[in-house]
């Protein structure tokens, strides 16, 4: 969903660096995968086409923070009565 984002904090030697991948348009989402020592964060369209990808060595990744957009409306499980 537009606005979903993932922050990646990476060890860069004597400091840390923060990268961000955001779903930039409606209907896009951000997916994460860890394969063969590589952390891969991709922005994907509705039909599954990859728009852009960020890859990091898993030994260097300190934190991977997924931040979904707050959903508004009458979804089940939300609200005061739940």
PDB file of N, CA, C and O in Angstrom:
ATOM      1  N   UNK A   1       0.831  -1.168   0.000  1.00  0.00           N
ATOM      2  CA  UNK A   1       0.000   0.000   0.000  1.00  0.00           C
ATOM      3  C   UNK A   1       0.888   1.248   0.000  1.00  0.00           C
ATOM      4  O   UNK A   1       1.940   1.260   0.618  1.00  0.00           O
ATOM      5  N   UNK A   2       0.459   2.275  -0.703  1.00  0.00           N
ATOM      6  CA  UNK A   2       1.251   3.504  -0.792  1.00  0.00           C
ATOM      7  C   UNK A   2       1.577   4.023   0.598  1.00  0.00           C
ATOM      8  O   UNK A   2       0.713   4.112   1.452  1.00  0.00           O
ATOM      9  N   UNK A   3       2.840   4.331   0.830  1.00  0.00           N
ATOM     10  CA  UNK A   3       3.282   4.854   2.111  1.00  0.00           C
ATOM     11  C   UNK A   3       3.935   3.818   2.999  1.00  0.00           C
ATOM     12  O   UNK A   3       4.617   4.168   3.949  1.00  0.00           O
ATOM     13  N   UNK A   4       3.708   2.524   2.724  1.00  0.00           N
ATOM     14  CA  UNK A   4       4.426   1.497   3.480  1.00  0.00           C
ATOM     15  C   UNK A   4       5.911   1.723   3.270  1.00  0.00           C
ATOM     16  O   UNK A   4       6.348   2.073   2.185  1.00  0.00           O
ATOM     17  N   UNK A   5       6.691   1.519   4.326  1.00  0.00           N
ATOM     18  CA  UNK A   5       8.129   1.704   4.155  1.00  0.00           C
ATOM     19  C   UNK A   5       8.908   0.771   5.063  1.00  0.00           C
ATOM     20  O   UNK A   5       8.405   0.275   6.062  1.00  0.00           O
ATOM     21  N   UNK A   6      10.149   0.546   4.670  1.00  0.00           N
ATOM     22  CA  UNK A   6      11.071  -0.277   5.433  1.00  0.00           C
ATOM     23  C   UNK A   6      12.355   0.521   5.604  1.00  0.00           C
ATOM     24  O   UNK A   6      12.896   1.056   4.637  1.00  0.00           O
ATOM     25  N   UNK A   7      12.818   0.625   6.851  1.00  0.00           N
ATOM     26  CA  UNK A   7      14.093   1.277   7.138  1.00  0.00           C
ATOM     27  C   UNK A   7      15.128   0.199   7.399  1.00  0.00           C
ATOM     28  O   UNK A   7      14.865  -0.755   8.126  1.00  0.00           O
ATOM     29  N   UNK A   8      16.306   0.354   6.820  1.00  0.00           N
ATOM     30  CA  UNK A   8      17.401  -0.594   6.990  1.00  0.00           C
ATOM     31  C   UNK A   8      18.573   0.158   7.605  1.00  0.00           C
ATOM     32  O   UNK A   8      19.038   1.148   7.027  1.00  0.00           O
ATOM     33  N   UNK A   9      19.043  -0.292   8.757  1.00  0.00           N
ATOM     34  CA  UNK A   9      20.201   0.314   9.419  1.00  0.00           C
ATOM     35  C   UNK A   9      21.388  -0.617   9.179  1.00  0.00           C
ATOM     36  O   UNK A   9      21.341  -1.804   9.518  1.00  0.00           O
ATOM     37  N   UNK A  10      22.444  -0.075   8.582  1.00  0.00           N
ATOM     38  CA  UNK A  10      23.594  -0.875   8.152  1.00  0.00           C
ATOM     39  C   UNK A  10      24.862  -0.376   8.841  1.00  0.00           C
ATOM     40  O   UNK A  10      25.079   0.833   8.972  1.00  0.00           O
ATOM     41  N   UNK A  11      25.715  -1.310   9.263  1.00  0.00           N
ATOM     42  CA  UNK A  11      27.025  -0.987   9.827  1.00  0.00           C
ATOM     43  C   UNK A  11      27.955  -0.589   8.686  1.00  0.00           C
ATOM     44  O   UNK A  11      28.175  -1.357   7.759  1.00  0.00           O
ATOM     45  N   UNK A  12      28.482   0.625   8.767  1.00  0.00           N
ATOM     46  CA  UNK A  12      29.377   1.130   7.719  1.00  0.00           C
ATOM     47  C   UNK A  12      30.764   1.398   8.292  1.00  0.00           C
ATOM     48  O   UNK A  12      31.351   2.459   8.081  1.00  0.00           O
ATOM     49  N   UNK A  13      31.279   0.441   9.044  1.00  0.00           N
ATOM     50  CA  UNK A  13      32.594   0.612   9.631  1.00  0.00           C
ATOM     51  C   UNK A  13      32.529   1.342  10.954  1.00  0.00           C
ATOM     52  O   UNK A  13      32.106   0.791  11.950  1.00  0.00           O
ATOM     53  N   UNK A  14      32.919   2.613  10.967  1.00  0.00           N
ATOM     54  CA  UNK A  14      32.934   3.380  12.210  1.00  0.00           C
ATOM     55  C   UNK A  14      31.608   4.094  12.482  1.00  0.00           C
ATOM     56  O   UNK A  14      31.461   4.766  13.492  1.00  0.00           O
ATOM     57  N   UNK A  15      30.633   3.972  11.608  1.00  0.00           N
ATOM     58  CA  UNK A  15      29.339   4.632  11.765  1.00  0.00           C
ATOM     59  C   UNK A  15      28.220   3.727  11.246  1.00  0.00           C
ATOM     60  O   UNK A  15      28.491   2.637  10.752  1.00  0.00           O
ATOM     61  N   UNK A  16      26.997   4.184  11.370  1.00  0.00           N
ATOM     62  CA  UNK A  16      25.867   3.451  10.790  1.00  0.00           C
ATOM     63  C   UNK A  16      25.219   4.311   9.721  1.00  0.00           C
ATOM     64  O   UNK A  16      25.294   5.545   9.765  1.00  0.00           O
ATOM     65  N   UNK A  17      24.590   3.661   8.771  1.00  0.00           N
ATOM     66  CA  UNK A  17      23.854   4.360   7.723  1.00  0.00           C
ATOM     67  C   UNK A  17      22.438   3.819   7.696  1.00  0.00           C
ATOM     68  O   UNK A  17      22.226   2.628   7.895  1.00  0.00           O
ATOM     69  N   UNK A  18      21.493   4.696   7.429  1.00  0.00           N
ATOM     70  CA  UNK A  18      20.091   4.307   7.358  1.00  0.00           C
ATOM     71  C   UNK A  18      19.585   4.497   5.937  1.00  0.00           C
ATOM     72  O   UNK A  18      19.768   5.560   5.340  1.00  0.00           O
ATOM     73  N   UNK A  19      18.964   3.461   5.415  1.00  0.00           N
ATOM     74  CA  UNK A  19      18.367   3.502   4.084  1.00  0.00           C
ATOM     75  C   UNK A  19      16.874   3.273   4.231  1.00  0.00           C
ATOM     76  O   UNK A  19      16.423   2.660   5.198  1.00  0.00           O
ATOM     77  N   UNK A  20      16.099   3.765   3.285  1.00  0.00           N
ATOM     78  CA  UNK A  20      14.654   3.641   3.352  1.00  0.00           C
ATOM     79  C   UNK A  20      14.102   3.269   1.979  1.00  0.00           C
ATOM     80  O   UNK A  20      14.468   3.878   0.974  1.00  0.00           O
ATOM     81  N   UNK A  21      13.221   2.275   1.952  1.00  0.00           N
ATOM     82  CA  UNK A  21      12.512   1.895   0.730  1.00  0.00           C
ATOM     83  C   UNK A  21      11.039   2.121   1.008  1.00  0.00           C
ATOM     84  O   UNK A  21      10.500   1.609   1.991  1.00  0.00           O
ATOM     85  N   UNK A  22      10.378   2.910   0.146  1.00  0.00           N
ATOM     86  CA  UNK A  22       8.986   3.294   0.356  1.00  0.00           C
ATOM     87  C   UNK A  22       8.150   2.910  -0.855  1.00  0.00           C
ATOM     88  O   UNK A  22       8.597   3.035  -1.995  1.00  0.00           O
ATOM     89  N   UNK A  23       6.920   2.458  -0.591  1.00  0.00           N
ATOM     90  CA  UNK A  23       5.966   2.213  -1.675  1.00  0.00           C
ATOM     91  C   UNK A  23       5.494   3.575  -2.156  1.00  0.00           C
ATOM     92  O   UNK A  23       4.778   4.284  -1.454  1.00  0.00           O
ATOM     93  N   UNK A  24       5.927   3.970  -3.342  1.00  0.00           N
ATOM     94  CA  UNK A  24       5.751   5.342  -3.798  1.00  0.00           C
ATOM     95  C   UNK A  24       4.416   5.630  -4.483  1.00  0.00           C
ATOM     96  O   UNK A  24       4.026   6.776  -4.601  1.00  0.00           O
ATOM     97  N   UNK A  25       3.696   4.598  -4.916  1.00  0.00           N
ATOM     98  CA  UNK A  25       2.423   4.814  -5.611  1.00  0.00           C
ATOM     99  C   UNK A  25       1.354   3.888  -5.062  1.00  0.00           C
ATOM    100  O   UNK A  25       1.655   2.877  -4.431  1.00  0.00           O
ATOM    101  N   UNK A  26       0.122   4.228  -5.330  1.00  0.00           N
ATOM    102  CA  UNK A  26      -0.997   3.403  -4.881  1.00  0.00           C
ATOM    103  C   UNK A  26      -0.899   2.015  -5.513  1.00  0.00           C
ATOM    104  O   UNK A  26      -0.536   1.870  -6.682  1.00  0.00           O
ATOM    105  N   UNK A  27      -1.181   0.984  -4.729  1.00  0.00           N
ATOM    106  CA  UNK A  27      -1.149  -0.382  -5.234  1.00  0.00           C
ATOM    107  C   UNK A  27       0.202  -1.048  -5.115  1.00  0.00           C
ATOM    108  O   UNK A  27       0.325  -2.241  -5.375  1.00  0.00           O
ATOM    109  N   UNK A  28       1.214  -0.330  -4.723  1.00  0.00           N
ATOM    110  CA  UNK A  28       2.537  -0.931  -4.555  1.00  0.00           C
ATOM    111  C   UNK A  28       2.756  -1.314  -3.103  1.00  0.00           C
ATOM    112  O   UNK A  28       2.144  -0.763  -2.196  1.00  0.00           O
ATOM    113  N   UNK A  29       3.637  -2.277  -2.897  1.00  0.00           N
ATOM    114  CA  UNK A  29       3.957  -2.732  -1.551  1.00  0.00           C
ATOM    115  C   UNK A  29       5.458  -2.951  -1.451  1.00  0.00           C
ATOM    116  O   UNK A  29       6.156  -2.991  -2.461  1.00  0.00           O
ATOM    117  N   UNK A  30       5.936  -3.088  -0.213  1.00  0.00           N
ATOM    118  CA  UNK A  30       7.353  -3.324   0.020  1.00  0.00           C
ATOM    119  C   UNK A  30       7.502  -4.729   0.608  1.00  0.00           C
ATOM    120  O   UNK A  30       6.825  -5.072   1.571  1.00  0.00           O
ATOM    121  N   UNK A  31       8.359  -5.536   0.000  1.00  0.00           N
ATOM    122  CA  UNK A  31       8.597  -6.897   0.459  1.00  0.00           C
ATOM    123  C   UNK A  31      10.054  -7.055   0.879  1.00  0.00           C
ATOM    124  O   UNK A  31      10.947  -6.463   0.281  1.00  0.00           O
ATOM    125  N   UNK A  32      10.276  -7.877   1.918  1.00  0.00           N
ATOM    126  CA  UNK A  32      11.633  -8.167   2.372  1.00  0.00           C
ATOM    127  C   UNK A  32      11.893  -9.655   2.248  1.00  0.00           C
ATOM    128  O   UNK A  32      10.984 -10.471   2.404  1.00  0.00           O
ATOM    129  N   UNK A  33      13.153  -9.994   1.975  1.00  0.00           N
ATOM    130  CA  UNK A  33      13.556 -11.396   1.869  1.00  0.00           C
ATOM    131  C   UNK A  33      15.015 -11.514   2.312  1.00  0.00           C
ATOM    132  O   UNK A  33      15.815 -10.606   2.084  1.00  0.00           O
ATOM    133  N   UNK A  34      15.321 -12.634   2.967  1.00  0.00           N
ATOM    134  CA  UNK A  34      16.699 -12.925   3.355  1.00  0.00           C
ATOM    135  C   UNK A  34      17.082 -14.227   2.659  1.00  0.00           C
ATOM    136  O   UNK A  34      16.499 -15.274   2.919  1.00  0.00           O
ATOM    137  N   UNK A  35      18.060 -14.144   1.771  1.00  0.00           N
ATOM    138  CA  UNK A  35      18.497 -15.310   0.990  1.00  0.00           C
ATOM    139  C   UNK A  35      20.008 -15.330   0.883  1.00  0.00           C
ATOM    140  O   UNK A  35      20.613 -14.321   0.519  1.00  0.00           O
ATOM    141  N   UNK A  36      20.592 -16.454   1.214  1.00  0.00           N
ATOM    142  CA  UNK A  36      22.026 -16.677   1.009  1.00  0.00           C
ATOM    143  C   UNK A  36      22.903 -15.547   1.530  1.00  0.00           C
ATOM    144  O   UNK A  36      23.809 -15.063   0.844  1.00  0.00           O
ATOM    145  N   UNK A  37      22.601 -15.061   2.731  1.00  0.00           N
ATOM    146  CA  UNK A  37      23.433 -14.032   3.317  1.00  0.00           C
ATOM    147  C   UNK A  37      23.190 -12.633   2.794  1.00  0.00           C
ATOM    148  O   UNK A  37      23.987 -11.732   3.035  1.00  0.00           O
ATOM    149  N   UNK A  38      22.079 -12.436   2.075  1.00  0.00           N
ATOM    150  CA  UNK A  38      21.758 -11.129   1.523  1.00  0.00           C
ATOM    151  C   UNK A  38      20.343 -10.745   1.949  1.00  0.00           C
ATOM    152  O   UNK A  38      19.405 -11.528   1.820  1.00  0.00           O
ATOM    153  N   UNK A  39      20.190  -9.530   2.466  1.00  0.00           N
ATOM    154  CA  UNK A  39      18.877  -8.988   2.781  1.00  0.00           C
ATOM    155  C   UNK A  39      18.431  -8.175   1.577  1.00  0.00           C
ATOM    156  O   UNK A  39      19.147  -7.296   1.112  1.00  0.00           O
ATOM    157  N   UNK A  40      17.236  -8.486   1.063  1.00  0.00           N
ATOM    158  CA  UNK A  40      16.735  -7.832  -0.138  1.00  0.00           C
ATOM    159  C   UNK A  40      15.400  -7.175   0.180  1.00  0.00           C
ATOM    160  O   UNK A  40      14.480  -7.828   0.665  1.00  0.00           O
ATOM    161  N   UNK A  41      15.288  -5.882  -0.076  1.00  0.00           N
ATOM    162  CA  UNK A  41      14.055  -5.132   0.143  1.00  0.00           C
ATOM    163  C   UNK A  41      13.612  -4.598  -1.211  1.00  0.00           C
ATOM    164  O   UNK A  41      14.366  -3.890  -1.875  1.00  0.00           O
ATOM    165  N   UNK A  42      12.374  -4.946  -1.629  1.00  0.00           N
ATOM    166  CA  UNK A  42      11.903  -4.589  -2.965  1.00  0.00           C
ATOM    167  C   UNK A  42      10.570  -3.868  -2.918  1.00  0.00           C
ATOM    168  O   UNK A  42       9.710  -4.193  -2.104  1.00  0.00           O
ATOM    169  N   UNK A  43      10.404  -2.911  -3.822  1.00  0.00           N
ATOM    170  CA  UNK A  43       9.109  -2.291  -4.052  1.00  0.00           C
ATOM    171  C   UNK A  43       8.465  -3.053  -5.204  1.00  0.00           C
ATOM    172  O   UNK A  43       9.066  -3.209  -6.268  1.00  0.00           O
ATOM    173  N   UNK A  44       7.244  -3.538  -4.983  1.00  0.00           N
ATOM    174  CA  UNK A  44       6.588  -4.438  -5.931  1.00  0.00           C
ATOM    175  C   UNK A  44       5.223  -3.885  -6.314  1.00  0.00           C
ATOM    176  O   UNK A  44       4.498  -3.346  -5.473  1.00  0.00           O
ATOM    177  N   UNK A  45       4.846  -4.043  -7.595  1.00  0.00           N
ATOM    178  CA  UNK A  45       3.532  -3.605  -8.064  1.00  0.00           C
ATOM    179  C   UNK A  45       2.477  -4.660  -7.730  1.00  0.00           C
ATOM    180  O   UNK A  45       2.791  -5.734  -7.228  1.00  0.00           O
ATOM    181  N   UNK A  46       1.232  -4.355  -8.045  1.00  0.00           N
ATOM    182  CA  UNK A  46       0.124  -5.290  -7.773  1.00  0.00           C
ATOM    183  C   UNK A  46       0.306  -6.640  -8.459  1.00  0.00           C
ATOM    184  O   UNK A  46      -0.029  -7.668  -7.902  1.00  0.00           O
ATOM    185  N   UNK A  47       0.812  -6.621  -9.675  1.00  0.00           N
ATOM    186  CA  UNK A  47       0.945  -7.882 -10.413  1.00  0.00           C
ATOM    187  C   UNK A  47       2.264  -8.598 -10.134  1.00  0.00           C
ATOM    188  O   UNK A  47       2.556  -9.614 -10.742  1.00  0.00           O
ATOM    189  N   UNK A  48       3.083  -8.081  -9.222  1.00  0.00           N
ATOM    190  CA  UNK A  48       4.304  -8.771  -8.812  1.00  0.00           C
ATOM    191  C   UNK A  48       5.586  -8.322  -9.486  1.00  0.00           C
ATOM    192  O   UNK A  48       6.642  -8.878  -9.226  1.00  0.00           O
ATOM    193  N   UNK A  49       5.511  -7.318 -10.342  1.00  0.00           N
ATOM    194  CA  UNK A  49       6.716  -6.810 -10.997  1.00  0.00           C
ATOM    195  C   UNK A  49       7.529  -5.976 -10.014  1.00  0.00           C
ATOM    196  O   UNK A  49       6.990  -5.108  -9.329  1.00  0.00           O
ATOM    197  N   UNK A  50       8.826  -6.226  -9.977  1.00  0.00           N
ATOM    198  CA  UNK A  50       9.708  -5.492  -9.081  1.00  0.00           C
ATOM    199  C   UNK A  50      10.060  -4.149  -9.706  1.00  0.00           C
ATOM    200  O   UNK A  50      10.519  -4.088 -10.849  1.00  0.00           O
ATOM    201  N   UNK A  51       9.840  -3.060  -8.953  1.00  0.00           N
ATOM    202  CA  UNK A  51      10.137  -1.716  -9.438  1.00  0.00           C
ATOM    203  C   UNK A  51      11.575  -1.355  -9.114  1.00  0.00           C
ATOM    204  O   UNK A  51      12.313  -0.869  -9.964  1.00  0.00           O
ATOM    205  N   UNK A  52      11.974  -1.575  -7.855  1.00  0.00           N
ATOM    206  CA  UNK A  52      13.358  -1.320  -7.444  1.00  0.00           C
ATOM    207  C   UNK A  52      13.695  -2.214  -6.266  1.00  0.00           C
ATOM    208  O   UNK A  52      12.820  -2.654  -5.535  1.00  0.00           O
ATOM    209  N   UNK A  53      14.977  -2.472  -6.099  1.00  0.00           N
ATOM    210  CA  UNK A  53      15.443  -3.386  -5.068  1.00  0.00           C
ATOM    211  C   UNK A  53      16.679  -2.818  -4.394  1.00  0.00           C
ATOM    212  O   UNK A  53      17.544  -2.239  -5.050  1.00  0.00           O
ATOM    213  N   UNK A  54      16.752  -3.005  -3.079  1.00  0.00           N
ATOM    214  CA  UNK A  54      17.950  -2.643  -2.311  1.00  0.00           C
ATOM    215  C   UNK A  54      18.491  -3.932  -1.702  1.00  0.00           C
ATOM    216  O   UNK A  54      17.737  -4.703  -1.113  1.00  0.00           O
ATOM    217  N   UNK A  55      19.787  -4.188  -1.859  1.00  0.00           N
ATOM    218  CA  UNK A  55      20.404  -5.407  -1.340  1.00  0.00           C
ATOM    219  C   UNK A  55      21.540  -5.050  -0.397  1.00  0.00           C
ATOM    220  O   UNK A  55      22.336  -4.160  -0.685  1.00  0.00           O
ATOM    221  N   UNK A  56      21.597  -5.798   0.736  1.00  0.00           N
ATOM    222  CA  UNK A  56      22.620  -5.568   1.751  1.00  0.00           C
ATOM    223  C   UNK A  56      23.133  -6.914   2.240  1.00  0.00           C
ATOM    224  O   UNK A  56      22.370  -7.876   2.327  1.00  0.00           O
ATOM    225  N   UNK A  57      24.413  -6.967   2.583  1.00  0.00           N
ATOM    226  CA  UNK A  57      24.969  -8.174   3.202  1.00  0.00           C
ATOM    227  C   UNK A  57      24.347  -8.329   4.582  1.00  0.00           C
ATOM    228  O   UNK A  57      24.335  -7.382   5.373  1.00  0.00           O
ATOM    229  N   UNK A  58      23.838  -9.511   4.894  1.00  0.00           N
ATOM    230  CA  UNK A  58      23.136  -9.703   6.161  1.00  0.00           C
ATOM    231  C   UNK A  58      24.049  -9.526   7.375  1.00  0.00           C
ATOM    232  O   UNK A  58      23.581  -9.164   8.449  1.00  0.00           O
ATOM    233  N   UNK A  59      25.347  -9.742   7.205  1.00  0.00           N
ATOM    234  CA  UNK A  59      26.272  -9.547   8.325  1.00  0.00           C
ATOM    235  C   UNK A  59      26.428  -8.081   8.693  1.00  0.00           C
ATOM    236  O   UNK A  59      26.850  -7.761   9.797  1.00  0.00           O
ATOM    237  N   UNK A  60      26.080  -7.182   7.781  1.00  0.00           N
ATOM    238  CA  UNK A  60      26.196  -5.738   8.016  1.00  0.00           C
ATOM    239  C   UNK A  60      24.894  -5.092   8.486  1.00  0.00           C
ATOM    240  O   UNK A  60      24.892  -3.961   8.948  1.00  0.00           O
ATOM    241  N   UNK A  61      23.766  -5.786   8.334  1.00  0.00           N
ATOM    242  CA  UNK A  61      22.475  -5.212   8.701  1.00  0.00           C
ATOM    243  C   UNK A  61      22.301  -5.277  10.210  1.00  0.00           C
ATOM    244  O   UNK A  61      22.368  -6.348  10.817  1.00  0.00           O
ATOM    245  N   UNK A  62      22.083  -4.122  10.829  1.00  0.00           N
ATOM    246  CA  UNK A  62      21.871  -4.044  12.276  1.00  0.00           C
ATOM    247  C   UNK A  62      20.389  -4.091  12.623  1.00  0.00           C
ATOM    248  O   UNK A  62      19.999  -4.672  13.633  1.00  0.00           O
ATOM    249  N   UNK A  63      19.547  -3.456  11.813  1.00  0.00           N
ATOM    250  CA  UNK A  63      18.109  -3.424  12.078  1.00  0.00           C
ATOM    251  C   UNK A  63      17.340  -3.323  10.772  1.00  0.00           C
ATOM    252  O   UNK A  63      17.786  -2.690   9.813  1.00  0.00           O
ATOM    253  N   UNK A  64      16.183  -3.947  10.770  1.00  0.00           N
ATOM    254  CA  UNK A  64      15.272  -3.906   9.630  1.00  0.00           C
ATOM    255  C   UNK A  64      13.905  -3.576  10.217  1.00  0.00           C
ATOM    256  O   UNK A  64      13.294  -4.398  10.886  1.00  0.00           O
ATOM    257  N   UNK A  65      13.438  -2.350   9.995  1.00  0.00           N
ATOM    258  CA  UNK A  65      12.214  -1.867  10.631  1.00  0.00           C
ATOM    259  C   UNK A  65      11.136  -1.688   9.577  1.00  0.00           C
ATOM    260  O   UNK A  65      11.261  -0.842   8.691  1.00  0.00           O
ATOM    261  N   UNK A  66      10.060  -2.486   9.672  1.00  0.00           N
ATOM    262  CA  UNK A  66       8.936  -2.368   8.753  1.00  0.00           C
ATOM    263  C   UNK A  66       7.911  -1.432   9.376  1.00  0.00           C
ATOM    264  O   UNK A  66       7.510  -1.627  10.515  1.00  0.00           O
ATOM    265  N   UNK A  67       7.493  -0.414   8.619  1.00  0.00           N
ATOM    266  CA  UNK A  67       6.551   0.570   9.128  1.00  0.00           C
ATOM    267  C   UNK A  67       5.364   0.670   8.180  1.00  0.00           C
ATOM    268  O   UNK A  67       5.395   1.446   7.225  1.00  0.00           O
ATOM    269  N   UNK A  68       4.307  -0.106   8.460  1.00  0.00           N
ATOM    270  CA  UNK A  68       3.128  -0.034   7.591  1.00  0.00           C
ATOM    271  C   UNK A  68       2.351   1.252   7.820  1.00  0.00           C
ATOM    272  O   UNK A  68       2.420   1.853   8.896  1.00  0.00           O
ATOM    273  N   UNK A  69       1.612   1.675   6.819  1.00  0.00           N
ATOM    274  CA  UNK A  69       0.763   2.850   6.937  1.00  0.00           C
ATOM    275  C   UNK A  69      -0.418   2.469   7.813  1.00  0.00           C
ATOM    276  O   UNK A  69      -0.997   1.399   7.644  1.00  0.00           O
ATOM    277  N   UNK A  70      -0.788   3.320   8.773  1.00  0.00           N
ATOM    278  CA  UNK A  70      -1.971   3.012   9.592  1.00  0.00           C
ATOM    279  C   UNK A  70      -3.209   2.924   8.707  1.00  0.00           C
ATOM    280  O   UNK A  70      -3.469   3.819   7.903  1.00  0.00           O
ATOM    281  N   UNK A  71      -3.938   1.836   8.834  1.00  0.00           N
ATOM    282  CA  UNK A  71      -5.148   1.636   8.037  1.00  0.00           C
ATOM    283  C   UNK A  71      -6.307   2.347   8.728  1.00  0.00           C
ATOM    284  O   UNK A  71      -6.498   2.214   9.918  1.00  0.00           O
ATOM    285  N   UNK A  72      -7.084   3.079   7.979  1.00  0.00           N
ATOM    286  CA  UNK A  72      -8.258   3.745   8.555  1.00  0.00           C
ATOM    287  C   UNK A  72      -9.513   3.057   8.057  1.00  0.00           C
ATOM    288  O   UNK A  72      -9.514   2.387   7.037  1.00  0.00           O
ATOM    289  N   UNK A  73     -10.569   3.209   8.795  1.00  0.00           N
ATOM    290  CA  UNK A  73     -11.819   2.597   8.378  1.00  0.00           C
ATOM    291  C   UNK A  73     -12.216   1.468   9.295  1.00  0.00           C
ATOM    292  O   UNK A  73     -11.570   1.185  10.294  1.00  0.00           O
ATOM    293  N   UNK A  74     -13.266   0.791   8.952  1.00  0.00           N
ATOM    294  CA  UNK A  74     -13.850  -0.230   9.815  1.00  0.00           C
ATOM    295  C   UNK A  74     -13.276  -1.612   9.616  1.00  0.00           C
ATOM    296  O   UNK A  74     -14.008  -2.540   9.318  1.00  0.00           O
ATOM    297  N   UNK A  75     -11.994  -1.784   9.768  1.00  0.00           N
ATOM    298  CA  UNK A  75     -11.415  -3.111   9.694  1.00  0.00           C
ATOM    299  C   UNK A  75     -11.674  -3.860  10.986  1.00  0.00           C
ATOM    300  O   UNK A  75     -11.729  -3.283  12.055  1.00  0.00           O
ATOM    301  N   UNK A  76     -11.840  -5.169  10.889  1.00  0.00           N
ATOM    302  CA  UNK A  76     -12.090  -5.975  12.078  1.00  0.00           C
ATOM    303  C   UNK A  76     -10.869  -5.977  13.002  1.00  0.00           C
ATOM    304  O   UNK A  76      -9.743  -5.934  12.550  1.00  0.00           O
ATOM    305  N   UNK A  77     -11.146  -6.049  14.302  1.00  0.00           N
ATOM    306  CA  UNK A  77     -10.058  -6.115  15.264  1.00  0.00           C
ATOM    307  C   UNK A  77      -9.521  -4.752  15.660  1.00  0.00           C
ATOM    308  O   UNK A  77      -8.717  -4.653  16.544  1.00  0.00           O
ATOM    309  N   UNK A  78      -9.994  -3.692  15.015  1.00  0.00           N
ATOM    310  CA  UNK A  78      -9.545  -2.353  15.371  1.00  0.00           C
ATOM    311  C   UNK A  78     -10.636  -1.651  16.148  1.00  0.00           C
ATOM    312  O   UNK A  78     -11.790  -2.029  16.118  1.00  0.00           O
ATOM    313  N   UNK A  79     -10.278  -0.608  16.825  1.00  0.00           N
ATOM    314  CA  UNK A  79     -11.271   0.203  17.502  1.00  0.00           C
ATOM    315  C   UNK A  79     -11.294  -0.023  19.004  1.00  0.00           C
ATOM    316  O   UNK A  79     -10.472  -0.717  19.559  1.00  0.00           O
ATOM    317  N   UNK A  80     -12.291   0.583  19.633  1.00  0.00           N
ATOM    318  CA  UNK A  80     -12.343   0.563  21.090  1.00  0.00           C
ATOM    319  C   UNK A  80     -12.926  -0.710  21.641  1.00  0.00           C
ATOM    320  O   UNK A  80     -12.613  -1.103  22.744  1.00  0.00           O
ATOM    321  N   UNK A  81     -13.798  -1.392  20.916  1.00  0.00           N
ATOM    322  CA  UNK A  81     -14.471  -2.567  21.456  1.00  0.00           C
ATOM    323  C   UNK A  81     -13.648  -3.829  21.366  1.00  0.00           C
ATOM    324  O   UNK A  81     -13.966  -4.835  21.963  1.00  0.00           O
ATOM    325  N   UNK A  82     -12.558  -3.836  20.661  1.00  0.00           N
ATOM    326  CA  UNK A  82     -11.794  -5.063  20.445  1.00  0.00           C
ATOM    327  C   UNK A  82     -10.760  -5.300  21.506  1.00  0.00           C
ATOM    328  O   UNK A  82     -10.182  -4.522  22.106  1.00  0.00           O
TER     329      UNK A  82
END
